[in-house]
Tab-separated table of C-alpha atoms in Angstrom:
chain	number	residue	atom	x	y	z
F	1	UNK	CA	0.000	0.000	0.000
F	2	UNK	CA	2.864	2.373	0.659
F	3	UNK	CA	4.174	4.108	-2.430
F	4	UNK	CA	7.930	3.824	-2.987
F	5	UNK	CA	10.545	2.923	-5.593
F	6	UNK	CA	11.794	-0.275	-4.010
F	7	UNK	CA	10.531	-2.356	-6.940
F	8	UNK	CA	12.744	-0.384	-9.335
F	9	UNK	CA	15.761	-0.666	-7.034
F	10	UNK	CA	15.323	-4.422	-6.595
F	11	UNK	CA	14.835	-4.966	-10.323
F	12	UNK	CA	17.876	-2.852	-11.201
F	13	UNK	CA	20.085	-4.606	-8.659
F	14	UNK	CA	19.094	-8.096	-9.802
F	15	UNK	CA	19.569	-7.188	-13.470
F	16	UNK	CA	22.957	-5.627	-12.747
F	17	UNK	CA	24.073	-8.902	-11.164
F	18	UNK	CA	22.318	-11.198	-13.626
F	19	UNK	CA	23.673	-9.821	-16.909
F	20	UNK	CA	27.401	-9.984	-16.042
F	21	UNK	CA	26.831	-13.394	-14.467
F	22	UNK	CA	25.304	-14.735	-17.665
F	23	UNK	CA	28.062	-13.259	-19.829
F	24	UNK	CA	31.157	-14.077	-17.762
F	25	UNK	CA	30.098	-17.116	-15.735
F	26	UNK	CA	27.620	-18.938	-17.954
F	27	UNK	CA	29.228	-17.467	-21.103
F	28	UNK	CA	25.942	-16.534	-22.724
F	29	UNK	CA	26.229	-14.118	-25.674
F	30	UNK	CA	25.876	-10.488	-24.619
F	31	UNK	CA	22.756	-9.900	-26.716
F	32	UNK	CA	21.013	-12.869	-25.106
F	33	UNK	CA	22.104	-11.780	-21.628
F	34	UNK	CA	20.781	-8.275	-22.245
F	35	UNK	CA	17.446	-9.718	-23.380
F	36	UNK	CA	17.171	-11.943	-20.324
F	37	UNK	CA	18.157	-9.047	-18.103
F	38	UNK	CA	15.503	-6.810	-19.645
F	39	UNK	CA	12.824	-9.455	-19.135
F	40	UNK	CA	13.943	-10.024	-15.555
F	41	UNK	CA	13.930	-6.279	-14.894
F	42	UNK	CA	10.396	-5.839	-16.254
F	43	UNK	CA	9.113	-8.852	-14.349
F	44	UNK	CA	10.596	-7.745	-11.028
F	45	UNK	CA	9.328	-4.188	-11.415
F	46	UNK	CA	5.821	-5.594	-11.808
F	47	UNK	CA	6.175	-8.283	-9.121
F	48	UNK	CA	7.439	-5.919	-6.445
F	49	UNK	CA	5.288	-2.930	-7.395
F	50	UNK	CA	3.598	-1.497	-4.269
F	51	UNK	CA	-0.127	-2.132	-4.110
F	52	UNK	CA	-2.241	0.956	-4.654
F	53	UNK	CA	-4.899	1.996	-2.150
F	54	UNK	CA	-8.243	0.219	-2.809
F	55	UNK	CA	-6.607	-2.021	-5.429
F	56	UNK	CA	-8.614	-5.230	-5.719
F	57	UNK	CA	-11.417	-3.911	-3.504
F	58	UNK	CA	-14.976	-3.331	-4.712
F	59	UNK	CA	-15.638	0.414	-4.461
F	60	UNK	CA	-18.797	0.506	-6.568
F	61	UNK	CA	-20.860	1.659	-3.563
F	62	UNK	CA	-18.616	4.656	-2.858
F	63	UNK	CA	-19.128	8.079	-4.421
F	64	UNK	CA	-16.211	9.235	-6.586
F	65	UNK	CA	-15.504	12.316	-4.492
F	66	UNK	CA	-15.469	10.344	-1.248
F	67	UNK	CA	-13.227	7.716	-2.813
F	68	UNK	CA	-10.728	10.305	-4.033
F	69	UNK	CA	-10.644	11.928	-0.592
F	70	UNK	CA	-10.179	8.575	1.138
F	71	UNK	CA	-7.359	7.661	-1.238
F	72	UNK	CA	-5.573	10.947	-0.523
F	73	UNK	CA	-6.007	10.669	3.252
F	74	UNK	CA	-4.763	7.068	3.325
F	75	UNK	CA	-1.787	7.832	1.097
F	76	UNK	CA	-0.874	10.743	3.383
F	77	UNK	CA	-1.252	8.521	6.451
F	78	UNK	CA	1.047	5.773	5.155
F	79	UNK	CA	4.375	7.552	5.734
F	80	UNK	CA	3.149	8.768	9.123
F	81	UNK	CA	2.602	5.165	10.202
F	82	UNK	CA	6.024	4.131	8.937
F	83	UNK	CA	7.480	7.089	10.828
F	84	UNK	CA	5.861	5.923	14.075
F	85	UNK	CA	7.322	2.455	13.603
F	86	UNK	CA	10.793	3.842	13.009
F	87	UNK	CA	10.570	6.130	16.038
F	88	UNK	CA	9.432	3.226	18.221
F	89	UNK	CA	12.503	1.221	17.298
F	90	UNK	CA	14.751	4.065	18.456
F	91	UNK	CA	13.122	4.655	21.855
F	92	UNK	CA	15.139	3.305	24.770
F	93	UNK	CA	12.511	2.917	27.501
F	94	UNK	CA	10.779	-0.416	26.932
F	95	UNK	CA	7.313	0.616	28.088
F	96	UNK	CA	7.240	3.703	25.866
F	97	UNK	CA	8.780	1.782	22.952
F	98	UNK	CA	5.939	-0.728	23.238
F	99	UNK	CA	3.317	2.013	23.450
F	100	UNK	CA	4.555	3.797	20.335
F	101	UNK	CA	4.801	0.459	18.546
F	102	UNK	CA	1.159	-0.219	19.404
F	103	UNK	CA	0.228	3.215	18.056
F	104	UNK	CA	1.657	2.199	14.689
F	105	UNK	CA	-0.094	-1.179	14.788
F	106	UNK	CA	-3.454	0.368	15.672
F	107	UNK	CA	-3.059	2.999	12.968
F	108	UNK	CA	-2.437	0.271	10.391
F	109	UNK	CA	-5.627	-1.509	11.436
F	110	UNK	CA	-7.601	1.730	11.116
F	111	UNK	CA	-6.216	2.364	7.634
F	112	UNK	CA	-7.067	-1.215	6.669
F	113	UNK	CA	-10.608	-0.705	7.962
F	114	UNK	CA	-11.106	2.422	5.858
F	115	UNK	CA	-9.653	0.689	2.830
F	116	UNK	CA	-12.237	-2.045	3.205
F	117	UNK	CA	-14.992	0.584	3.166
F	118	UNK	CA	-14.171	4.168	2.156
F	119	UNK	CA	-17.523	5.279	3.600
F	120	UNK	CA	-15.966	4.822	7.044
F	121	UNK	CA	-13.532	7.679	6.438
F	122	UNK	CA	-15.698	10.317	8.148
F	123	UNK	CA	-15.537	8.301	11.379
F	124	UNK	CA	-11.738	8.417	11.596
F	125	UNK	CA	-10.739	11.314	9.348
F	126	UNK	CA	-9.709	13.512	12.283
F	127	UNK	CA	-7.609	10.666	13.619
F	128	UNK	CA	-5.797	10.196	10.309
F	129	UNK	CA	-5.231	13.885	9.598
F	130	UNK	CA	-4.497	15.187	13.110
F	131	UNK	CA	-3.853	12.631	15.828
F	132	UNK	CA	-1.671	10.336	13.712
F	133	UNK	CA	0.903	12.980	12.683
F	134	UNK	CA	0.673	14.583	16.145
F	135	UNK	CA	1.544	11.243	17.730
F	136	UNK	CA	4.605	11.045	15.526
F	137	UNK	CA	5.697	14.511	16.624
F	138	UNK	CA	5.268	13.686	20.314
F	139	UNK	CA	7.060	10.338	20.037
F	140	UNK	CA	9.895	11.905	18.079
F	141	UNK	CA	10.393	14.604	20.728
F	142	UNK	CA	10.357	11.948	23.440
F	143	UNK	CA	13.234	10.268	21.637
F	144	UNK	CA	15.093	13.585	21.662
F	145	UNK	CA	14.456	13.961	25.404
F	146	UNK	CA	15.941	10.513	25.988
F	147	UNK	CA	19.163	11.561	24.284
F	148	UNK	CA	19.795	14.419	26.704
F	149	UNK	CA	22.302	13.785	29.483
F	150	UNK	CA	20.029	15.508	32.032
F	151	UNK	CA	16.466	15.386	30.677
F	152	UNK	CA	13.816	17.359	32.547
F	153	UNK	CA	11.928	14.745	34.644
F	154	UNK	CA	8.718	16.777	34.549
F	155	UNK	CA	8.830	17.018	30.780
F	156	UNK	CA	9.559	13.290	30.480
F	157	UNK	CA	6.596	12.482	32.730
F	158	UNK	CA	4.267	14.811	30.850
F	159	UNK	CA	5.289	13.412	27.455
F	160	UNK	CA	4.811	9.827	28.637
F	161	UNK	CA	1.359	10.759	29.933
F	162	UNK	CA	0.405	12.241	26.558
F	163	UNK	CA	1.648	9.119	24.742
F	164	UNK	CA	-0.515	6.991	27.041
F	165	UNK	CA	-3.535	9.195	26.297
F	166	UNK	CA	-2.811	8.944	22.581
F	167	UNK	CA	-2.832	5.167	22.875
F	168	UNK	CA	-6.298	5.385	24.433
F	169	UNK	CA	-7.417	7.731	21.643
F	170	UNK	CA	-6.072	5.388	18.964
F	171	UNK	CA	-7.989	2.496	20.532
F	172	UNK	CA	-11.125	4.658	20.672
F	173	UNK	CA	-10.937	5.412	16.953
F	174	UNK	CA	-10.232	1.780	16.159
F	175	UNK	CA	-13.345	0.751	18.089
F	176	UNK	CA	-15.366	3.491	16.386
F	177	UNK	CA	-14.864	1.732	13.061
F	178	UNK	CA	-16.473	-1.370	14.529
F	179	UNK	CA	-19.270	0.749	15.980
F	180	UNK	CA	-20.229	1.808	12.441
F	181	UNK	CA	-20.661	-1.865	11.563
F	182	UNK	CA	-22.787	-2.407	14.664
F	183	UNK	CA	-24.946	0.690	14.199
F	184	UNK	CA	-27.905	-1.291	12.853
F	185	UNK	CA	-27.413	-4.320	15.086
F	186	UNK	CA	-30.056	-3.371	17.669
F	187	UNK	CA	-32.649	-2.746	14.975
F	188	UNK	CA	-31.796	-5.990	13.231
F	189	UNK	CA	-31.999	-7.946	16.472
F	190	UNK	CA	-35.429	-6.498	17.262
F	191	UNK	CA	-36.673	-7.361	13.781
F	192	UNK	CA	-35.411	-10.935	14.112
F	193	UNK	CA	-36.958	-11.316	17.557
F	194	UNK	CA	-40.261	-9.939	16.287
F	195	UNK	CA	-40.196	-12.264	13.296
F	196	UNK	CA	-39.388	-15.245	15.485
F	197	UNK	CA	-42.259	-14.431	17.831
F	198	UNK	CA	-44.663	-14.224	14.910
F	199	UNK	CA	-43.428	-17.446	13.327
F	200	UNK	CA	-43.300	-19.360	16.608
F	201	UNK	CA	-46.733	-18.059	17.548
F	202	UNK	CA	-48.102	-19.142	14.174
F	203	UNK	CA	-46.482	-22.524	14.498
F	204	UNK	CA	-48.259	-23.071	17.803
């Protein structure tokens, strides 16, 4: 889902190794080696191409404008999630490292939920556009505080408290996606119960 050029780099590296290997080790004619290398390059570029947002997902029930907005928001969120993961790996304190790591994991699940149904975007748009990048900023500054020889204990405590609150907020938004799926559950249950009463009453 994340857009990058890794497929081109991988394909170029493999081709750069493959062509000389065919020519000097296997002793294949240069023209043949170049042809094989070109085919390998094209195949690897396609095989390792990053998946686009909503690729392979039925979006026929989503308005074009909403879909375009969801695609933009999710594409913008992707590097923010990667950033959180990278920051987590650099944090020294185990408890905070784990918390920031969970922030990244929860954010990925929220993005996956919106990708499954772009109509959910309105439920978590504020999370994706505000809280997600803000969490990265806070976690990054915590990492800077850790690097100081004499960090301010009050500032450390306050930052850890905010990270803990952000974890609660991330969980809240994750649950809110499920709440949208359960919005009609009570009505559906009442309809089923009513239908069962009618059918069971008729059967008697």
